[in-house]
Short mmCIF file of C-alpha atoms in Angstrom, two decimals:
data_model
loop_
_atom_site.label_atom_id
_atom_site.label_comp_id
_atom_site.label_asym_id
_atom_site.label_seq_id
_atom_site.Cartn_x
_atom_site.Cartn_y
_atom_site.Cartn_z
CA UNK J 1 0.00 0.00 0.00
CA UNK J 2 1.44 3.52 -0.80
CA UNK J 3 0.46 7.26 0.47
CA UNK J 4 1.02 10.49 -0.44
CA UNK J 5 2.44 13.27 1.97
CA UNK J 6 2.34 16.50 0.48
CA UNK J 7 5.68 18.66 1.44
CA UNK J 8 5.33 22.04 0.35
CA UNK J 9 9.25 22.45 -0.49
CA UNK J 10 9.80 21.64 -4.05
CA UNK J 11 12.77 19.13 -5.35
CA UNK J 12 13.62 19.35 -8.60
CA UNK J 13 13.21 16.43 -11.16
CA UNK J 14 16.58 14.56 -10.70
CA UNK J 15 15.24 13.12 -8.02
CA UNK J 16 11.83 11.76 -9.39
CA UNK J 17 11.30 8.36 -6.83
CA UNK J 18 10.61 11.54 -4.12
CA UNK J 19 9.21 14.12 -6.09
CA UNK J 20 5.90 14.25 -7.51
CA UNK J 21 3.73 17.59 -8.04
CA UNK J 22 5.81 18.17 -4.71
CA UNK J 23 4.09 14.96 -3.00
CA UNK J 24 6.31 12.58 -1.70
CA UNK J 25 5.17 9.09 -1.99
CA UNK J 26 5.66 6.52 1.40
CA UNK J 27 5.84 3.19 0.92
CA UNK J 28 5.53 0.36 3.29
CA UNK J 29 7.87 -1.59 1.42
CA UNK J 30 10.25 1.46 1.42
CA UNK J 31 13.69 1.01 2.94
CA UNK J 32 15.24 3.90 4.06
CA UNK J 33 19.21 2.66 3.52
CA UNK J 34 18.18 2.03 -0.47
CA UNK J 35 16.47 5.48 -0.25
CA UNK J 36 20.12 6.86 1.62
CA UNK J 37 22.02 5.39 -1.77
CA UNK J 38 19.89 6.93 -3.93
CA UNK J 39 20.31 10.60 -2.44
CA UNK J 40 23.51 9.95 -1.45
CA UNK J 41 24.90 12.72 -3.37
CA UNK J 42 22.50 15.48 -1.66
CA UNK J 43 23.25 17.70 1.39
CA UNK J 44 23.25 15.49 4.61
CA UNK J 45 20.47 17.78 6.32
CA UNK J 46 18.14 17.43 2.64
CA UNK J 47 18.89 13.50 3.06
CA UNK J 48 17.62 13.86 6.38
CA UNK J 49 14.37 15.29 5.37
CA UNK J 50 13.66 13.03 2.60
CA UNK J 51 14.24 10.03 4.84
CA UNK J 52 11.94 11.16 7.54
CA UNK J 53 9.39 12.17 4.61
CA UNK J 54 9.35 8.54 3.26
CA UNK J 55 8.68 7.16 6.95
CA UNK J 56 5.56 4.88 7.32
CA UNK J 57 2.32 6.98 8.04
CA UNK J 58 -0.08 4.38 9.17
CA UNK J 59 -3.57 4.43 7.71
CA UNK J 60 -5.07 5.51 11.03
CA UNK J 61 -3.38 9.25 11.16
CA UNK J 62 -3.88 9.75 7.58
CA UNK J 63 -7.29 9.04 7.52
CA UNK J 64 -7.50 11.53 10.83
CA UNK J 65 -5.83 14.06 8.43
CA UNK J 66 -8.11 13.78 6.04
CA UNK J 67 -10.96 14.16 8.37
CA UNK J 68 -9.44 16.72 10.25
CA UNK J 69 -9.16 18.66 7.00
CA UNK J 70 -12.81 18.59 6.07
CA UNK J 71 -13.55 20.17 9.27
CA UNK J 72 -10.88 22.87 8.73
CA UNK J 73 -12.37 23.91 5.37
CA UNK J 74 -15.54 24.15 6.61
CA UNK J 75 -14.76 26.42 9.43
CA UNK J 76 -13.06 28.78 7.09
CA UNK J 77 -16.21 28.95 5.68
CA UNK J 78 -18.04 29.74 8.58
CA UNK J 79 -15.51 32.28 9.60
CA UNK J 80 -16.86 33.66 5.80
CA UNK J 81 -13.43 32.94 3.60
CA UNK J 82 -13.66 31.81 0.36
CA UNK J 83 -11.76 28.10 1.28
CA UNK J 84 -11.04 27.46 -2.63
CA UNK J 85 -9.16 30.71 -3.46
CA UNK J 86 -5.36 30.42 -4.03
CA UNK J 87 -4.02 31.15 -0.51
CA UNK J 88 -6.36 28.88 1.48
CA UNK J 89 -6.82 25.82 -1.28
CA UNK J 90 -4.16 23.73 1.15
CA UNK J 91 -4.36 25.72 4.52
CA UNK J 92 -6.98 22.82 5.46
CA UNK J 93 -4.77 19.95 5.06
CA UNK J 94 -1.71 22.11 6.33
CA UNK J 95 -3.41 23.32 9.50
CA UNK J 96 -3.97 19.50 10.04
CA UNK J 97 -1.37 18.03 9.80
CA UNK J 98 -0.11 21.25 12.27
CA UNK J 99 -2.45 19.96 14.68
CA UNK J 100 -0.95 16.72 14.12
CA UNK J 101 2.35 17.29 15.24
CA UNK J 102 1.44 19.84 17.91
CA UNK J 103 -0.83 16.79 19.49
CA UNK J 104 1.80 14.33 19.04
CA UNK J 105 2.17 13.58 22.32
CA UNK J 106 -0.84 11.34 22.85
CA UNK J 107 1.07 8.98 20.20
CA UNK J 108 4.29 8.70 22.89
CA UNK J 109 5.44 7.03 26.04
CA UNK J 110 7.29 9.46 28.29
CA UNK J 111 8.33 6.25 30.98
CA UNK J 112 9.63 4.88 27.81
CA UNK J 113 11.93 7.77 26.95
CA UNK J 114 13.41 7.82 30.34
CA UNK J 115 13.59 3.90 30.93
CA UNK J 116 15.25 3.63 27.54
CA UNK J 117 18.10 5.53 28.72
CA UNK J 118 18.70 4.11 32.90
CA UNK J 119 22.22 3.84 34.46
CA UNK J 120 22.74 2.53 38.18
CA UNK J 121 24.65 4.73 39.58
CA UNK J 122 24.79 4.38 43.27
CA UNK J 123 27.72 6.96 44.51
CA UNK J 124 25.93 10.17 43.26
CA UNK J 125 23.74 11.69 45.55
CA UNK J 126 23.52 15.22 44.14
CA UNK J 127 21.15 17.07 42.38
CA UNK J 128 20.78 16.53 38.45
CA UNK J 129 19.51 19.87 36.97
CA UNK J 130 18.60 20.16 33.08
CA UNK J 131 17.09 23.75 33.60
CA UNK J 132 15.96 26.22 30.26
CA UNK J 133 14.46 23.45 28.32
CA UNK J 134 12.59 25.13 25.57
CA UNK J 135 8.67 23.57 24.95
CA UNK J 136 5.27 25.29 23.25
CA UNK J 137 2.01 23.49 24.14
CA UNK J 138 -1.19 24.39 23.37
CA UNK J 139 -3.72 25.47 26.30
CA UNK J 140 -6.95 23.30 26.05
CA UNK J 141 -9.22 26.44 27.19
CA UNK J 142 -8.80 28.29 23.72
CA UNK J 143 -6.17 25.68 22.06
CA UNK J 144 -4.00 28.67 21.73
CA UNK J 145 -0.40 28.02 22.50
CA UNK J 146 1.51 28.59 25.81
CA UNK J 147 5.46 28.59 25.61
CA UNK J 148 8.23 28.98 27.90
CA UNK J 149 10.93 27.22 29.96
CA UNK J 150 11.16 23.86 31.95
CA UNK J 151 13.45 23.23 34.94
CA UNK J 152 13.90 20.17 36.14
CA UNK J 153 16.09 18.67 38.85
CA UNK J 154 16.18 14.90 40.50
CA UNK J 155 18.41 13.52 43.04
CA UNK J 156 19.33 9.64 41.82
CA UNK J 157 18.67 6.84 44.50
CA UNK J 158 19.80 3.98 42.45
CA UNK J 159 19.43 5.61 38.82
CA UNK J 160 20.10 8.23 35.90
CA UNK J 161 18.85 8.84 32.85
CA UNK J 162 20.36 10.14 30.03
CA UNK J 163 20.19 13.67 29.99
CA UNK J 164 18.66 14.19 26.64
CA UNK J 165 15.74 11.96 27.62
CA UNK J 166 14.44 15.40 30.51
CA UNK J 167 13.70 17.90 27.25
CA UNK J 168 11.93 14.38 25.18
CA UNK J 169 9.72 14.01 28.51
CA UNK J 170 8.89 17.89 28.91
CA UNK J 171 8.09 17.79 24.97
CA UNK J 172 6.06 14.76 25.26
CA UNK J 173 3.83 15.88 27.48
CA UNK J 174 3.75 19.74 25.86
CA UNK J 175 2.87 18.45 22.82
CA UNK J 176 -1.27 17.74 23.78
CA UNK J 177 -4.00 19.74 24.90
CA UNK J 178 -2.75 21.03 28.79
CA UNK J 179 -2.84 23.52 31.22
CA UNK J 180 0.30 24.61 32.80
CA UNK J 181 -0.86 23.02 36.38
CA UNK J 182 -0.91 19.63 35.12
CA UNK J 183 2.08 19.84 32.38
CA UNK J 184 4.27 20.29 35.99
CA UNK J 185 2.71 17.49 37.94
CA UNK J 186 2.91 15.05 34.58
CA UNK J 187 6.41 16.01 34.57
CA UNK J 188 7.32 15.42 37.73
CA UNK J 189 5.18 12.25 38.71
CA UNK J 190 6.57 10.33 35.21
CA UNK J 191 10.39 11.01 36.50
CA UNK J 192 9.33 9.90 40.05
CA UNK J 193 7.57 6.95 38.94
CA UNK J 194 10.23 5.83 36.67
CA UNK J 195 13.24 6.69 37.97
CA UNK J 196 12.45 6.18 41.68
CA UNK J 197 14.65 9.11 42.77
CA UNK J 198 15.00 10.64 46.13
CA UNK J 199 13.28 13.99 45.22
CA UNK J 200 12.22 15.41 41.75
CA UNK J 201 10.99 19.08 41.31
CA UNK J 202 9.60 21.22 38.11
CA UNK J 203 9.53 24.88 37.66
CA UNK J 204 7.74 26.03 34.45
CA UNK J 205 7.57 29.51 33.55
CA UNK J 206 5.29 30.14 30.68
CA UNK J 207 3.56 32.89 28.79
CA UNK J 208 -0.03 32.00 27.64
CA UNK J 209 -1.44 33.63 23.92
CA UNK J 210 -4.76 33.11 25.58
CA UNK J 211 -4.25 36.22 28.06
CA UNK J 212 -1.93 38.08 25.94
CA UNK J 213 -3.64 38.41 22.45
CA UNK J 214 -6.76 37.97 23.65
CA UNK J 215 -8.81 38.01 26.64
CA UNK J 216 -7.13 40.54 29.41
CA UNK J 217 -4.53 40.99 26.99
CA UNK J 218 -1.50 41.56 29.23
CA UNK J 219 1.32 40.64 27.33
CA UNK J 220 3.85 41.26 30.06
CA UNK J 221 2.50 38.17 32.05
CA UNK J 222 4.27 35.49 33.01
CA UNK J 223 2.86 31.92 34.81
CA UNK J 224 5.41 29.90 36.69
CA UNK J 225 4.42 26.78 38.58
CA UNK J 226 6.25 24.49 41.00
CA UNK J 227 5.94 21.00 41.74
CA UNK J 228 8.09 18.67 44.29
CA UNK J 229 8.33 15.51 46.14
CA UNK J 230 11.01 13.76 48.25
CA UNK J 231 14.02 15.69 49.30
CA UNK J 232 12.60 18.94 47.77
CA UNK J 233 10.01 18.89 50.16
CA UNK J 234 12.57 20.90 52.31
CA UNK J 235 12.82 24.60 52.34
CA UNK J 236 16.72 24.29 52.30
CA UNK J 237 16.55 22.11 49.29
CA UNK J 238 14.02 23.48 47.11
CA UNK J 239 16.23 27.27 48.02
CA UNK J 240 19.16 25.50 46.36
CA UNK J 241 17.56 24.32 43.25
CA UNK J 242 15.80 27.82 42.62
CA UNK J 243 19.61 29.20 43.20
CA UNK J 244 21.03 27.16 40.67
CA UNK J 245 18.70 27.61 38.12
CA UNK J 246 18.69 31.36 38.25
CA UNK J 247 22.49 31.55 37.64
CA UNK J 248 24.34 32.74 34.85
CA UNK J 249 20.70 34.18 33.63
#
């Protein structure tokens, strides 16, 4: 069975087996290595693209797309565009598959992530900070985004994680519908659950589209939210962490 993905970036025609009216055809039966011979003369970050282009799409999400598409087209028309004129003939299905990868999360395992990545490591007692991790969720009020900065510290009992799998957890869990509240209790409960540390906390600081371009319309605001268990529970502790993460700001 093969799809088509449209890609709005155009390739030109020495490289027909991924072009096609700018659609890129995925194939189940599609192995990315024959695909990396083929295009082995292009720019490693354009091989990179193509390759993650020709990835399987099961059935399930594109039929979603689809669907999600017709519903985008007709609320352009209720908002009282004309949803066949030039600039909006593809803003249904690109606005979809937007929504796609902004909702991602639902598709993904956080505990995995982190579990994937577990070290014993019984001598370190410290505190493991990843602080100023970058996410954008959408709030599921207005499903207008939120955006800001993560912090998040754990102090190992018996194991670490690798310290790219902190930002894949925050994103995981920013990529859905949330609220700020619960984003920083998610957070913190899948690192405690997994990891079985001595004390996790999250600080999220956040500004919200939903009380800056509309609504009150402050733009100047700014949310921050705490969450904490174990060790962080005291004062002295949680001081610490909120030292170290305001350094070298």
């Amino acid at each position: 069975t093969r799809r088509s993905i449209s890609y709005a970036t155009p390739v030109d025609d020495s490289f027909p087996f991924v072009r096609k009216r700018n659609v890129y055809c995925s194939g189940r039966s599609k192995n990315p290595i024959e695909l990396t011979k083929k295009i082995r003369n292009l720019s490693p970050c354009l091989t990179r693209i193509i390759i993650e282009m020709t990835k399987e799409i099961d059935d399930k999400t594109l039929a979603a797309r689809e669907e999600l598409a017709g519903h985008y087209k007709q609320i352009l028309g209720l908002l009282g565009e004309d949803a066949e004129r030039e600039g909006l003939i593809k803003t249904p299905e690109r606005v979809a598959k937007a929504m796609q990868f902004l909702t991602k999360g639902y598709n993904e395992d956080p505990a995995k992530v982190l579990a994937s990545a577990m070290f014993q490591e019984e001598d370190y007692k410290q505190m493991v900070i990843v602080k100023d991790i970058d996410f954008f969720s959408l709030c599921e009020h207005h499903m207008l985004p939120f955006f800001g900065k993560a912090h998040v510290a754990y102090i190992p009992k018996k194991y670490i994680t690798g310290l790219s799998k902190i930002p894949r957890v925050v994103d995981i869990f920013a990529r859905r519908l949330q609220i700020q509240e619960r984003l920083t209790m998610q957070i913190k409960d899948c690192i405690q659950q997994t990891l079985d540390p001595l004390g996790v906390m999250v600080v999220i600081e956040a500004q919200h589209m939903c009380m800056q371009m509309r609504g009150v319309e402050k733009q100047n605001s700014l949310t921050t939210t705490s969450d904490f268990t174990g060790f962080f529970q005291q004062a002295k502790t949680r001081e610490e962490f909120m030292n170290l993460i305001k350094n070298n700001r």
